[in-house]
XYZ file of C-alpha atoms in Angstrom:
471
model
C -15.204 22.601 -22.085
C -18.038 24.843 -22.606
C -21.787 24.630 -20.119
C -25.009 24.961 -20.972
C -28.147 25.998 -18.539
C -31.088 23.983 -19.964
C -34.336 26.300 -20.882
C -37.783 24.893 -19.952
C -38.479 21.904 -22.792
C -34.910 21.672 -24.338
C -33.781 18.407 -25.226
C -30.790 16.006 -24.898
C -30.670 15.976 -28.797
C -30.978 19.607 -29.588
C -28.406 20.623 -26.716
C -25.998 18.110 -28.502
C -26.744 19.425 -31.930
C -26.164 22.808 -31.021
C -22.510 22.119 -29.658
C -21.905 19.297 -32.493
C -20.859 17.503 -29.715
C -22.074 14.006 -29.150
C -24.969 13.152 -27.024
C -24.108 10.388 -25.329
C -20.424 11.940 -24.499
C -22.805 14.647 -22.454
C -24.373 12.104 -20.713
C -20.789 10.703 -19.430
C -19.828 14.005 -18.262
C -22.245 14.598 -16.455
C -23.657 11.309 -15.111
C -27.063 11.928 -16.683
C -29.273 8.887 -15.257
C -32.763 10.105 -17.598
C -31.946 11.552 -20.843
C -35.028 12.470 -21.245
C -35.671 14.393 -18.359
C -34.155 17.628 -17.846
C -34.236 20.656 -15.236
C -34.782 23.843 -16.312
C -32.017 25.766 -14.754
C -29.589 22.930 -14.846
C -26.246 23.582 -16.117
C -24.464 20.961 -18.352
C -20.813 20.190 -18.674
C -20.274 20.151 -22.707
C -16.958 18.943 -23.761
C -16.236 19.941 -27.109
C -15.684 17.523 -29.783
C -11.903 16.869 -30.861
C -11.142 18.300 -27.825
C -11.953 16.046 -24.852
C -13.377 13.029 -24.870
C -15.058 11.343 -22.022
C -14.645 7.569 -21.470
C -16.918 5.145 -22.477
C -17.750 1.551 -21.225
C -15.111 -1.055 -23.206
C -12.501 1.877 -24.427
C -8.891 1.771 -23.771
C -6.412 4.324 -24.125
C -4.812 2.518 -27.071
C -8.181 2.635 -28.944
C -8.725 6.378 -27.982
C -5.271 7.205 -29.336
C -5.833 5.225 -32.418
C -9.122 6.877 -32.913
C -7.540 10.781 -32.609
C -4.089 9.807 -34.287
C -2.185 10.417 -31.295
C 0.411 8.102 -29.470
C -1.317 6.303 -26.579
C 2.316 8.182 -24.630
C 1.510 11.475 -25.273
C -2.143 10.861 -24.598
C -1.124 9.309 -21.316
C 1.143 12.347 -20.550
C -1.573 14.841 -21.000
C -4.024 13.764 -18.958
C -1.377 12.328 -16.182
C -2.042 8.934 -16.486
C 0.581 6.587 -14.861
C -1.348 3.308 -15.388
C -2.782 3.116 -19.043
C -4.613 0.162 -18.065
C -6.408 2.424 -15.404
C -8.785 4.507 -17.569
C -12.285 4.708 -15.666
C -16.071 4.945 -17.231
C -16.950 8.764 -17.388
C -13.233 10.281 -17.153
C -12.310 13.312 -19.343
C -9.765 13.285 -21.644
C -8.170 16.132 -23.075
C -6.483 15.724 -25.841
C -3.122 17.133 -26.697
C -3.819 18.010 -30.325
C -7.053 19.174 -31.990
C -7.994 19.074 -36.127
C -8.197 22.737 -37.642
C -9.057 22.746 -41.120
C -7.166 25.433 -43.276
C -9.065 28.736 -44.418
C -8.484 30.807 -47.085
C -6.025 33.601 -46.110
C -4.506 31.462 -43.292
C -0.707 32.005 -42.361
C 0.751 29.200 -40.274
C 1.889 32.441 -38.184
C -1.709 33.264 -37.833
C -2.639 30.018 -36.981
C -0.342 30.070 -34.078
C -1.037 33.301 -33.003
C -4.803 32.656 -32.991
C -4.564 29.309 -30.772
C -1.651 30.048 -28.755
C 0.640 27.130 -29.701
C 4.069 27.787 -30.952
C 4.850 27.371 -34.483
C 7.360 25.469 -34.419
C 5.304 22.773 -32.468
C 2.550 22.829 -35.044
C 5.479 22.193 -38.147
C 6.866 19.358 -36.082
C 3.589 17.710 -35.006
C 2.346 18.167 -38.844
C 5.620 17.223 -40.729
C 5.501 20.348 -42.644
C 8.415 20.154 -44.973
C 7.339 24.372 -46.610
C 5.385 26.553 -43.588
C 4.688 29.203 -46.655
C 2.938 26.673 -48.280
C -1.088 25.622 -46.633
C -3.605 24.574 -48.918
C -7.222 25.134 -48.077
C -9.242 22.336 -46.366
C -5.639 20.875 -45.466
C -5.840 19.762 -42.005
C -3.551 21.176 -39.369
C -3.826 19.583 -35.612
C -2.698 22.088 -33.419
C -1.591 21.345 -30.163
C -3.671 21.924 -27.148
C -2.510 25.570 -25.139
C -0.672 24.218 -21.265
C -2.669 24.736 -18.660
C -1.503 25.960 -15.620
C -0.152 23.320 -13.347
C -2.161 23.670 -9.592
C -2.242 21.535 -6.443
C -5.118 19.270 -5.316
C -5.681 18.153 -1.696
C -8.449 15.808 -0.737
C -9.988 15.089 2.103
C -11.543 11.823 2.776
C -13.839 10.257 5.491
C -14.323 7.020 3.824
C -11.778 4.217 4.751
C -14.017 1.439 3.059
C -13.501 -0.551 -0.138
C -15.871 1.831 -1.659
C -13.164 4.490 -0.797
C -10.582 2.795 -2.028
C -11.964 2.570 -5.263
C -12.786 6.222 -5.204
C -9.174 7.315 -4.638
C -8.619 5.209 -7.505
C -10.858 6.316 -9.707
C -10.069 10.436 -8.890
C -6.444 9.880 -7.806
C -4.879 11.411 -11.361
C -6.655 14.702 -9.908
C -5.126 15.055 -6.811
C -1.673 15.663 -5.305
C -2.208 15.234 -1.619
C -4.855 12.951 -0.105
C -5.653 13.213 3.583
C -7.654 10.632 5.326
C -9.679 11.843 8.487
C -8.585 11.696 11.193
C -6.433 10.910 13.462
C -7.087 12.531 16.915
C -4.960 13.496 19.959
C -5.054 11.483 23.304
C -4.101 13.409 27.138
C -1.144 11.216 27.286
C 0.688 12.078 23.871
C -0.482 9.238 21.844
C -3.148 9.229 18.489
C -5.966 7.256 17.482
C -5.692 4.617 14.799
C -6.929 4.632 11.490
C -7.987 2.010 9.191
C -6.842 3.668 5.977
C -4.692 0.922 4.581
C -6.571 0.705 1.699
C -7.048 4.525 0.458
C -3.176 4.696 1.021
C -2.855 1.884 -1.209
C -4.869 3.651 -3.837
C -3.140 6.945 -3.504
C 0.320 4.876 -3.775
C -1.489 3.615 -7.554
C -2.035 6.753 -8.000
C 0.960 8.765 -6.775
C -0.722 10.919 -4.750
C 1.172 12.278 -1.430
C -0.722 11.243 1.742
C -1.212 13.593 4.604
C -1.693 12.161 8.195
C -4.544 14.501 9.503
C -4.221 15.486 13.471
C -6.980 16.879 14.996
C -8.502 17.757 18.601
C -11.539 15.691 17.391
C -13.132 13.656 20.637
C -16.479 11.807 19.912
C -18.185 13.579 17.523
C -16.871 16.979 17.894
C -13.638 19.392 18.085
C -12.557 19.390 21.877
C -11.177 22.654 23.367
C -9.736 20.988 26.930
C -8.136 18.474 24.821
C -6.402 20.559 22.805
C -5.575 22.815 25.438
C -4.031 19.960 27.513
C -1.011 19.772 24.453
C -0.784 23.121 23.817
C -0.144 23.710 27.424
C 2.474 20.590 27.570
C 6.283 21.131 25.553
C 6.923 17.383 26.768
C 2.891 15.926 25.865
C 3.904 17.702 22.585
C 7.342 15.695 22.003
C 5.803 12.526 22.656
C 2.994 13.468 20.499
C 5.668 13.814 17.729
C 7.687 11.095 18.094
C 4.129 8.882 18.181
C 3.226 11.214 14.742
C 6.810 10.279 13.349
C 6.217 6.890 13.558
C 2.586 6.172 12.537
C 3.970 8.055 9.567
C 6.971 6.287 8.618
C 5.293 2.739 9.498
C 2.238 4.171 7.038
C 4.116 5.607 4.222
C 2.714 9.327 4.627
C 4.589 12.033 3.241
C 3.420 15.116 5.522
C 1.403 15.716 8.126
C -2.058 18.516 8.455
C -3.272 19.714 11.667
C -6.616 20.776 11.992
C -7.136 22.139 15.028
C -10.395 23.617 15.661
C -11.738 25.620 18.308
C -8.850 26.266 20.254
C -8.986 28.429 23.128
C -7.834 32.300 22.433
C -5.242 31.950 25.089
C -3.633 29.027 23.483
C -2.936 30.962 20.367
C 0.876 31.136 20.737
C 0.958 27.976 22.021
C -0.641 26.595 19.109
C 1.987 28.773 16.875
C 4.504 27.368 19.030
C 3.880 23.369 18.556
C 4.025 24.153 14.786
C 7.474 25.339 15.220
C 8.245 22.096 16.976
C 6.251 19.911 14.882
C 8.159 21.540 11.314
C 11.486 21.188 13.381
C 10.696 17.559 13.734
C 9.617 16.643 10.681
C 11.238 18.808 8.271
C 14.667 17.167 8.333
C 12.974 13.673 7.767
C 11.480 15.203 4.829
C 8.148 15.851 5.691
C 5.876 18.336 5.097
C 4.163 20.470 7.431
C 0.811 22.466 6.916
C -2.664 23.244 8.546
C -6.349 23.656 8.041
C -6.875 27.037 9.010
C -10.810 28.599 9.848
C -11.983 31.277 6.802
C -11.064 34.925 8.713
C -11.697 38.209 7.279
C -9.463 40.121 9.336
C -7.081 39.421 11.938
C -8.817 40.426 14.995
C -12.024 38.054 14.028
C -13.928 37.344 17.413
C -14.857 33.939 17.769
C -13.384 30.521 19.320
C -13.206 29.393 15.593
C -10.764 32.069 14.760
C -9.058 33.686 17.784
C -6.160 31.133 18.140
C -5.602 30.590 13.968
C -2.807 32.933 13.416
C -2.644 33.684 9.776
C 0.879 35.605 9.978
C 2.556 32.529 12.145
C 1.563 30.083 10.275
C 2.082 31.865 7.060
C 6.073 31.959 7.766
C 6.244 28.588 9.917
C 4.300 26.198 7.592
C 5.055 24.345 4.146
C 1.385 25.509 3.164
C -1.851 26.038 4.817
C -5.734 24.795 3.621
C -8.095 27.345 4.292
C -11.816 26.330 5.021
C -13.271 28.499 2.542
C -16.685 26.807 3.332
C -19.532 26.177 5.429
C -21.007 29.547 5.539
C -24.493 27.863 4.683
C -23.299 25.032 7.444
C -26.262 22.235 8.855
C -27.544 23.709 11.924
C -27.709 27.945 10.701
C -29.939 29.211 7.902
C -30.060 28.346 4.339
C -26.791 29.706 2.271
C -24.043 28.848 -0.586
C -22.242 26.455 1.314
C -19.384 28.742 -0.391
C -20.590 31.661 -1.435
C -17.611 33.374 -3.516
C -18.150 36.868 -2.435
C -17.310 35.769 0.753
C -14.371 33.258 -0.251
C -12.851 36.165 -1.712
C -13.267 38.250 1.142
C -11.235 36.068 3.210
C -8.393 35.870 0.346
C -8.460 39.114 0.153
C -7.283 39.169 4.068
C -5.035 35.969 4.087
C -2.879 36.884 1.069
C -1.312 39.656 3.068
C -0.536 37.955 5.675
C 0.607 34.287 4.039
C 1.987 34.299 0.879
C 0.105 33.259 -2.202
C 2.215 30.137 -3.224
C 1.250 27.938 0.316
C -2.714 28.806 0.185
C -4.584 25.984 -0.869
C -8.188 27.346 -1.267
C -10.827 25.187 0.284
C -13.972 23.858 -2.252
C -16.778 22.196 -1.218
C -17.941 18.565 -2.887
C -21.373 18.700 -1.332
C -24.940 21.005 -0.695
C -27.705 20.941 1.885
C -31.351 20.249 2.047
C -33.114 22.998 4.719
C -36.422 22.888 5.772
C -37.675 25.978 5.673
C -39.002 28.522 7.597
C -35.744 27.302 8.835
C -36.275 27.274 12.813
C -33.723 27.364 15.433
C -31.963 24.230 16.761
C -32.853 22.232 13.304
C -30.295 20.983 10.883
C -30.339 20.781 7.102
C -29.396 17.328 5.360
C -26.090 17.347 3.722
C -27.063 16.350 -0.400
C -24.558 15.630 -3.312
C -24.594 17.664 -6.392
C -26.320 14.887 -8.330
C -28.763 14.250 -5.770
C -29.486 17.977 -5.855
C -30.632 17.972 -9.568
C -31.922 14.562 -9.131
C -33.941 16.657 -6.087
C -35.052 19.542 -8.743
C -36.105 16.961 -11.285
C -38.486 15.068 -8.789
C -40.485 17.471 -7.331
C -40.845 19.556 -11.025
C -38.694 22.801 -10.131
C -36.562 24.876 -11.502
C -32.736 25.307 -10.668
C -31.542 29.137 -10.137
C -28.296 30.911 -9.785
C -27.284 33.130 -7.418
C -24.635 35.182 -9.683
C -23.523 37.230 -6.086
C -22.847 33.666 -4.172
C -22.178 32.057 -7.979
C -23.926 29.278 -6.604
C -27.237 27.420 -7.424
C -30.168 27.262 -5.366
C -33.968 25.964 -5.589
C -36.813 25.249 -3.498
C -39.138 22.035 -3.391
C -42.155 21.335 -1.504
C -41.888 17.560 -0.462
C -45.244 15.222 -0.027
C -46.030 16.213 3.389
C -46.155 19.885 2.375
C -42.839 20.665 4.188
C -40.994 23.613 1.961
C -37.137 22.867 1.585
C -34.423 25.208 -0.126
C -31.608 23.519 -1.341
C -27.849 25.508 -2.585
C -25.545 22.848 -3.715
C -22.635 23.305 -6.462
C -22.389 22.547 -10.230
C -19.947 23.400 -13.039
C -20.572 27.099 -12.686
C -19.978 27.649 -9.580
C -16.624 25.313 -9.434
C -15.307 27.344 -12.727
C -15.927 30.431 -10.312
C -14.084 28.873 -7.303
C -11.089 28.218 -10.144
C -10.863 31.069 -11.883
C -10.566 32.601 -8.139
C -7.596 30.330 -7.611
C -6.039 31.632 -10.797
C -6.939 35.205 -10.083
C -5.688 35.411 -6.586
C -2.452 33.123 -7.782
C -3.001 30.496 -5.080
C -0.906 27.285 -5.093
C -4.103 25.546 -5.707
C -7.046 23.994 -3.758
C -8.234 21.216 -1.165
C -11.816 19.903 -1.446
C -14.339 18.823 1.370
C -15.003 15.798 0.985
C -14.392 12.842 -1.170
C -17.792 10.640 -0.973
C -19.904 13.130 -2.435
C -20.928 12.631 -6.186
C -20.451 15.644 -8.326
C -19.640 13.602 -11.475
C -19.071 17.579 -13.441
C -15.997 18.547 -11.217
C -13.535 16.458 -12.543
C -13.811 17.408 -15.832
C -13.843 21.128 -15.091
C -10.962 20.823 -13.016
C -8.576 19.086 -16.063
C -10.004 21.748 -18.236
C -8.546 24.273 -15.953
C -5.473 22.686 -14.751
C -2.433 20.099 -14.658
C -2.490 18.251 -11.575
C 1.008 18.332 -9.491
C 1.973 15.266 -9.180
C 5.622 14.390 -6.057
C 7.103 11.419 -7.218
């Protein structure tokens, strides 16, 4: 996978000529709807030719094998692919060998050595009866270097058909799916959700579903509420047994709270339903984790981060999400949405007090539209990625990037003469947020939230990483 940030007046064509890669493969990628109009500024997901391939309308993954040489098994295993029938317009393939043609000079030790692939593989996949003997222009495929293998939560909002089919779409890229929300009642009990569907989909998929709990009451987080089980050992048993058996009736495989401003004074008590929640669950076979607010320290003022104790849940919990979004939120001024100076600030914080292996990073699927000069009281308009370009490309602007936030960012003045400054995400920025989860040696990340197109992730993500996958 390489990217490309278009210059004023570069084509489709050229950009494809340049990276002898295919134009219409570009297009897949990244969901191109005009060809022939470009932003200047915008950056392109390239997948490089006998490398990846991206699906196209009427393939199958016995035609894609046949086309590469491969077995439509190994092709499957690669790119974690339970269902070969369930291949999906616009998915990246990687494939698990790619053509080298022999130089002069070449050693198959060299070879190796230069690609990263073990010798003995490259003999095996080539039928090489003499490894001293290579002629020049022979051609070698060499197998594709492992990636490292990551986890993927996803949150999603959407419990329509139209969610369904995402799940089904996305679901090789994810190993935990967590529809929102269920919310606590006064009396013990939880909301209903209609999510019979995305479960469905995330069975298809094997993905491991995670009942989300919050203190969410109309259309906000609710302090009292929360405050009224934190305060109550027997509200919180009967809260559990209700959890236990929405859960077993449902077919989810853990459970996330996200609990959200809870008061400061309810901080132990919030530590302390976790230990009752993970010794309910736990023998069942459950898993136990939380969403936890983005803190740079541990004696962060604020209702948001008071009662989240890092440490606690750190040494109670399976693994923890951690919101690392939402600095450029709706109703405050215009900002990354994730800025990854910032994201990094609060990793560097959270890994000393939870270990590495149960941080799942947070990543945002979306941007926002400000008006600007932003005033007080006003909130911004939440925007996919694609809409964002498709934003840039209507009103004639250029796309920047912030390298600081690693995020891109333009204005636009719209036809009533109202000036708006967009920050959104695109491949960039995502390969930042990854090679932050590699860096920092997280167990992987969650994303907020499934409904958003940002057709460039997916591929960027299985260029970076296997997917784990709970059977």
């Amino acid at each position: 996978m390489q990217f490309h940030v278009v210059v004023s007046g570069e084509t489709l064509w050229a950009i494809a000529r340049r990276y002898r890669s295919n134009m219409n493969q570009i297009i897949l990628a990244n969901q191109i709807k005009n060809p022939d109009v470009l932003v200047a500024g915008q950056a392109l997901a390239i997948p490089e030719p006998g490398r990846e391939y991206v699906v196209q309308a009427g393939d199958t993954l016995w035609a894609i094998a046949q086309r590469y040489g491969i077995s439509v098994q190994d092709l499957a295993q690669v790119n974690q692919i339970s269902n070969p029938a369930l291949i999906f317009v616009g998915d990246m393939l990687v494939l698990p060998y790619f053509p080298y043609t022999v130089q002069s000079g070449d050693t198959l030790w060299a070879i190796s050595r230069r690609f990263g692939a073990s010798m003995q593989r490259i003999i095996q996949i080539n039928t090489i009866t003499n490894p001293s003997m290579l002629s020049v222009g022979q051609i070698l495929y060499i197998p594709r270097e492992p990636r490292p293998v990551t986890e993927i939560n996803a949150y999603i909002t959407n419990m329509s058909e139209e969610g369904r089919r995402e799940v089904l779409a996305l679901g090789r890229n994810f190993t935990y799916l967590s529809p929102f929300t269920y919310s606590i009642r006064e009396d013990g009990t939880i909301t209903d959700l209609n999510d019979a569907g995305v479960l469905e989909a995330a069975d298809t998929a094997n993905i491991a579903p995670l009942l989300v709990l919050t203190n969410f009451r109309g259309r906000s987080f609710d302090s009292d509420i929360a405050a009224t089980l934190l305060r109550s050992p027997e509200l919180q048993e009967t809260l559990l047994t209700n959890i236990l058996s929405t859960m077993e009736a449902k077919g989810y495989t853990g459970l996330n709270v996200d609990f959200e401003y809870v008061y400061p004074e309810d901080r132990e008590n919030y530590n302390n339903f976790l230990r009752r929640a993970v010794a309910r669950l736990r023998p069942e076979g459950y898993t136990v984790s939380t969403a936890l607010a983005p803190k740079e320290s541990a004696d962060q003022q604020g209702l948001l981060y008071e009662a989240h104790d890092y440490a606690a849940h750190g040494e109670i919990l399976d693994f923890v999400v951690i919101m690392t979004y939402e600095w450029g939120w709706a109703g405050g001024e215009p900002w990354a949405i994730a800025p990854i100076n910032k994201v990094r600030d609060v990793l560097d914080y959270a890994v000393t007090e939870i270990p590495r292996e149960k941080i799942l990073m947070g990543i945002p699927l979306y941007g926002r539209d400000w008006k600007i000069p932003w005033v007080q009281g006003t909130f911004a308009r939440t925007v996919s990625p694609k809409e964002a370009v498709q934003l840039a490309q209507r009103y004639g602007v250029d796309i920047q990037y912030d390298e600081t936030y690693q995020s891109p960012f333009f204005r636009y003045v719209d036809g009533t003469g109202q000036e708006h400054e967009v920050w959104f995400e695109d491949a960039r920025s995502v390969q930042a947020k990854y090679d932050t989860i590699k860096a920092y040696g997280l167990r992987g990340g969650s994303y907020w939230v499934l409904g958003s197109t940002f057709p460039q992730n997916w591929p960027v993500l299985r260029d970076n990483f296997m997917i784990r996958k709970y059977s």
